[in-house]
């Protein structure tokens, strides 16, 4: 199993989780009641699955695709280590991953 730690947006709460290899980070987060909508269910069309990866763990992730980067540009509260959780497939190399929820969710109206 791959252990993942979810940290709340304000940093005060952590949730420990375990996933079998091949599960996406988004599915695991939703199983653990993390506040990620994942509206488009992994189609890279919404950015509501945005998470901020711990800087110490970021280099362990495969690079984001151009499509993912484009979608992250639209997400609220992005940081240098932001990723889309639906695009992260958990494997043994990611054991111990820590990710934080972004601080605000984007209102798609009014753009
Ligand atoms: Fe929509 Fe990840 S679920 S981009």
PDB file of C-alpha atoms and ligand atoms in Angstrom:
ATOM      1  CA  UNK A   1       0.000   0.000   0.000  1.00  0.00           C
ATOM      2  CA  UNK A   2       1.050   3.560  -0.604  1.00  0.00           C
ATOM      3  CA  UNK A   3       0.695   5.945   2.291  1.00  0.00           C
ATOM      4  CA  UNK A   4      -0.466   9.483   1.624  1.00  0.00           C
ATOM      5  CA  UNK A   5      -0.973  12.350   4.059  1.00  0.00           C
ATOM      6  CA  UNK A   6      -3.584  14.978   3.284  1.00  0.00           C
ATOM      7  CA  UNK A   7      -3.221  18.341   4.974  1.00  0.00           C
ATOM      8  CA  UNK A   8      -6.136  20.766   5.290  1.00  0.00           C
ATOM      9  CA  UNK A   9      -5.897  24.145   3.558  1.00  0.00           C
ATOM     10  CA  UNK A  10      -5.149  25.934   6.819  1.00  0.00           C
ATOM     11  CA  UNK A  11      -2.591  23.327   7.805  1.00  0.00           C
ATOM     12  CA  UNK A  12      -4.303  22.385  11.070  1.00  0.00           C
ATOM     13  CA  UNK A  13      -5.628  18.943  10.196  1.00  0.00           C
ATOM     14  CA  UNK A  14      -3.945  15.954   8.627  1.00  0.00           C
ATOM     15  CA  UNK A  15      -5.555  12.800   7.334  1.00  0.00           C
ATOM     16  CA  UNK A  16      -3.554   9.637   6.794  1.00  0.00           C
ATOM     17  CA  UNK A  17      -4.607   7.357   3.968  1.00  0.00           C
ATOM     18  CA  UNK A  18      -3.416   4.249   2.169  1.00  0.00           C
ATOM     19  CA  UNK A  19      -4.030   3.279  -1.411  1.00  0.00           C
ATOM     20  CA  UNK A  20      -3.254   0.285  -3.582  1.00  0.00           C
ATOM     21  CA  UNK A  21      -0.907   0.953  -6.521  1.00  0.00           C
ATOM     22  CA  UNK A  22      -2.728   2.290  -9.563  1.00  0.00           C
ATOM     23  CA  UNK A  23      -5.304   4.347  -7.706  1.00  0.00           C
ATOM     24  CA  UNK A  24      -5.370   8.034  -8.533  1.00  0.00           C
ATOM     25  CA  UNK A  25      -4.667  10.575  -5.862  1.00  0.00           C
ATOM     26  CA  UNK A  26      -8.099  12.073  -6.559  1.00  0.00           C
ATOM     27  CA  UNK A  27      -9.922   8.801  -5.882  1.00  0.00           C
ATOM     28  CA  UNK A  28      -8.026   8.334  -2.656  1.00  0.00           C
ATOM     29  CA  UNK A  29      -8.745  11.901  -1.559  1.00  0.00           C
ATOM     30  CA  UNK A  30     -12.444  11.485  -2.234  1.00  0.00           C
ATOM     31  CA  UNK A  31     -12.515   8.185  -0.359  1.00  0.00           C
ATOM     32  CA  UNK A  32     -11.120  10.086   2.603  1.00  0.00           C
ATOM     33  CA  UNK A  33     -13.636  12.939   2.366  1.00  0.00           C
ATOM     34  CA  UNK A  34     -11.119  15.513   1.278  1.00  0.00           C
ATOM     35  CA  UNK A  35     -12.683  18.636  -0.262  1.00  0.00           C
ATOM     36  CA  UNK A  36     -11.774  17.948  -3.875  1.00  0.00           C
ATOM     37  CA  UNK A  37     -14.694  18.034  -6.251  1.00  0.00           C
ATOM     38  CA  UNK A  38     -13.019  16.473  -9.260  1.00  0.00           C
ATOM     39  CA  UNK A  39     -15.941  17.648 -11.334  1.00  0.00           C
ATOM     40  CA  UNK A  40     -14.699  16.371 -14.668  1.00  0.00           C
ATOM     41  CA  UNK A  41     -13.645  12.986 -13.264  1.00  0.00           C
ATOM     42  CA  UNK A  42     -10.138  13.067 -14.597  1.00  0.00           C
ATOM     43  CA  UNK A  43     -10.719  14.609 -18.017  1.00  0.00           C
ATOM     44  CA  UNK A  44      -8.419  17.563 -17.220  1.00  0.00           C
ATOM     45  CA  UNK A  45     -11.253  19.961 -17.836  1.00  0.00           C
ATOM     46  CA  UNK A  46     -12.007  21.446 -14.451  1.00  0.00           C
ATOM     47  CA  UNK A  47      -9.022  21.909 -12.079  1.00  0.00           C
ATOM     48  CA  UNK A  48     -11.253  21.268  -9.050  1.00  0.00           C
ATOM     49  CA  UNK A  49      -8.907  18.432  -8.101  1.00  0.00           C
ATOM     50  CA  UNK A  50      -5.996  20.834  -7.597  1.00  0.00           C
ATOM     51  CA  UNK A  51      -3.682  19.983  -4.711  1.00  0.00           C
ATOM     52  CA  UNK A  52      -0.424  21.463  -3.510  1.00  0.00           C
ATOM     53  CA  UNK A  53       2.284  18.851  -3.213  1.00  0.00           C
ATOM     54  CA  UNK A  54       4.794  19.090  -0.391  1.00  0.00           C
ATOM     55  CA  UNK A  55       7.944  20.631  -1.817  1.00  0.00           C
ATOM     56  CA  UNK A  56      10.009  17.716  -0.534  1.00  0.00           C
ATOM     57  CA  UNK A  57       7.869  15.259  -2.487  1.00  0.00           C
ATOM     58  CA  UNK A  58       7.327  17.165  -5.700  1.00  0.00           C
ATOM     59  CA  UNK A  59      10.367  15.804  -7.526  1.00  0.00           C
ATOM     60  CA  UNK A  60       9.149  12.238  -7.017  1.00  0.00           C
ATOM     61  CA  UNK A  61       6.124  12.852  -9.226  1.00  0.00           C
ATOM     62  CA  UNK A  62       6.249  12.384 -12.980  1.00  0.00           C
ATOM     63  CA  UNK A  63       6.192  15.736 -14.753  1.00  0.00           C
ATOM     64  CA  UNK A  64       2.860  17.310 -15.534  1.00  0.00           C
ATOM     65  CA  UNK A  65       1.715  17.167 -19.145  1.00  0.00           C
ATOM     66  CA  UNK A  66       1.212  20.394 -21.076  1.00  0.00           C
ATOM     67  CA  UNK A  67      -2.540  19.936 -20.768  1.00  0.00           C
ATOM     68  CA  UNK A  68      -2.236  19.634 -17.017  1.00  0.00           C
ATOM     69  CA  UNK A  69      -0.059  22.749 -16.846  1.00  0.00           C
ATOM     70  CA  UNK A  70      -2.609  24.669 -18.896  1.00  0.00           C
ATOM     71  CA  UNK A  71      -5.409  23.627 -16.576  1.00  0.00           C
ATOM     72  CA  UNK A  72      -3.369  24.499 -13.489  1.00  0.00           C
ATOM     73  CA  UNK A  73      -2.939  28.000 -14.870  1.00  0.00           C
ATOM     74  CA  UNK A  74      -6.678  28.422 -14.345  1.00  0.00           C
ATOM     75  CA  UNK A  75      -6.789  27.045 -10.807  1.00  0.00           C
ATOM     76  CA  UNK A  76      -7.057  29.297  -7.780  1.00  0.00           C
ATOM     77  CA  UNK A  77      -4.223  29.515  -5.309  1.00  0.00           C
ATOM     78  CA  UNK A  78      -1.706  27.641  -7.436  1.00  0.00           C
ATOM     79  CA  UNK A  79       1.822  27.282  -6.253  1.00  0.00           C
ATOM     80  CA  UNK A  80       5.017  26.031  -7.833  1.00  0.00           C
ATOM     81  CA  UNK A  81       4.234  22.535  -6.587  1.00  0.00           C
ATOM     82  CA  UNK A  82       0.574  22.430  -7.612  1.00  0.00           C
ATOM     83  CA  UNK A  83      -0.747  19.374  -9.427  1.00  0.00           C
ATOM     84  CA  UNK A  84      -4.057  17.931 -10.531  1.00  0.00           C
ATOM     85  CA  UNK A  85      -4.840  14.994  -8.264  1.00  0.00           C
ATOM     86  CA  UNK A  86      -6.668  13.134 -11.039  1.00  0.00           C
ATOM     87  CA  UNK A  87      -3.437  12.937 -13.001  1.00  0.00           C
ATOM     88  CA  UNK A  88      -1.369  11.427 -10.229  1.00  0.00           C
ATOM     89  CA  UNK A  89      -1.390   7.658 -10.247  1.00  0.00           C
ATOM     90  CA  UNK A  90      -0.097   6.294  -6.994  1.00  0.00           C
ATOM     91  CA  UNK A  91       2.718   3.786  -7.079  1.00  0.00           C
ATOM     92  CA  UNK A  92       5.312   2.521  -4.644  1.00  0.00           C
ATOM     93  CA  UNK A  93       7.673   5.363  -5.522  1.00  0.00           C
ATOM     94  CA  UNK A  94       5.190   7.810  -4.043  1.00  0.00           C
ATOM     95  CA  UNK A  95       4.871   6.161  -0.641  1.00  0.00           C
ATOM     96  CA  UNK A  96       4.769   8.837   2.052  1.00  0.00           C
ATOM     97  CA  UNK A  97       3.475  11.574  -0.245  1.00  0.00           C
ATOM     98  CA  UNK A  98       2.120  14.691   1.472  1.00  0.00           C
ATOM     99  CA  UNK A  99      -0.328  17.025  -0.267  1.00  0.00           C
ATOM    100  CA  UNK A 100      -2.265  20.051   0.947  1.00  0.00           C
ATOM    101  CA  UNK A 101      -5.682  21.284  -0.093  1.00  0.00           C
ATOM    102  CA  UNK A 102      -5.632  24.648  -1.871  1.00  0.00           C
ATOM    103  CA  UNK A 103      -6.919  27.614   0.095  1.00  0.00           C
ATOM    104  CA  UNK A 104      -9.811  28.699  -2.070  1.00  0.00           C
ATOM    105  CA  UNK A 105     -11.887  27.170  -4.784  1.00  0.00           C
ATOM    106  CA  UNK A 106     -12.352  29.043  -7.979  1.00  0.00           C
ATOM    107  CA  UNK A 107     -15.678  30.448  -8.936  1.00  0.00           C
ATOM    108  CA  UNK A 108     -15.984  29.749 -12.640  1.00  0.00           C
ATOM    109  CA  UNK A 109     -18.668  32.424 -13.034  1.00  0.00           C
ATOM    110  CA  UNK A 110     -17.685  35.930 -13.897  1.00  0.00           C
ATOM    111  CA  UNK A 111     -14.573  35.257 -15.927  1.00  0.00           C
TER     112      UNK A 111
HETATM  113 FE1  LIG B   1     -11.071  17.664 -13.420  1.00  0.00          FE
HETATM  114 FE2  LIG B   1      -8.864  16.606 -12.361  1.00  0.00          FE
HETATM  115  S1  LIG B   1     -10.893  16.047 -11.993  1.00  0.00           S
HETATM  116  S2  LIG B   1      -9.015  18.185 -13.829  1.00  0.00           S
END
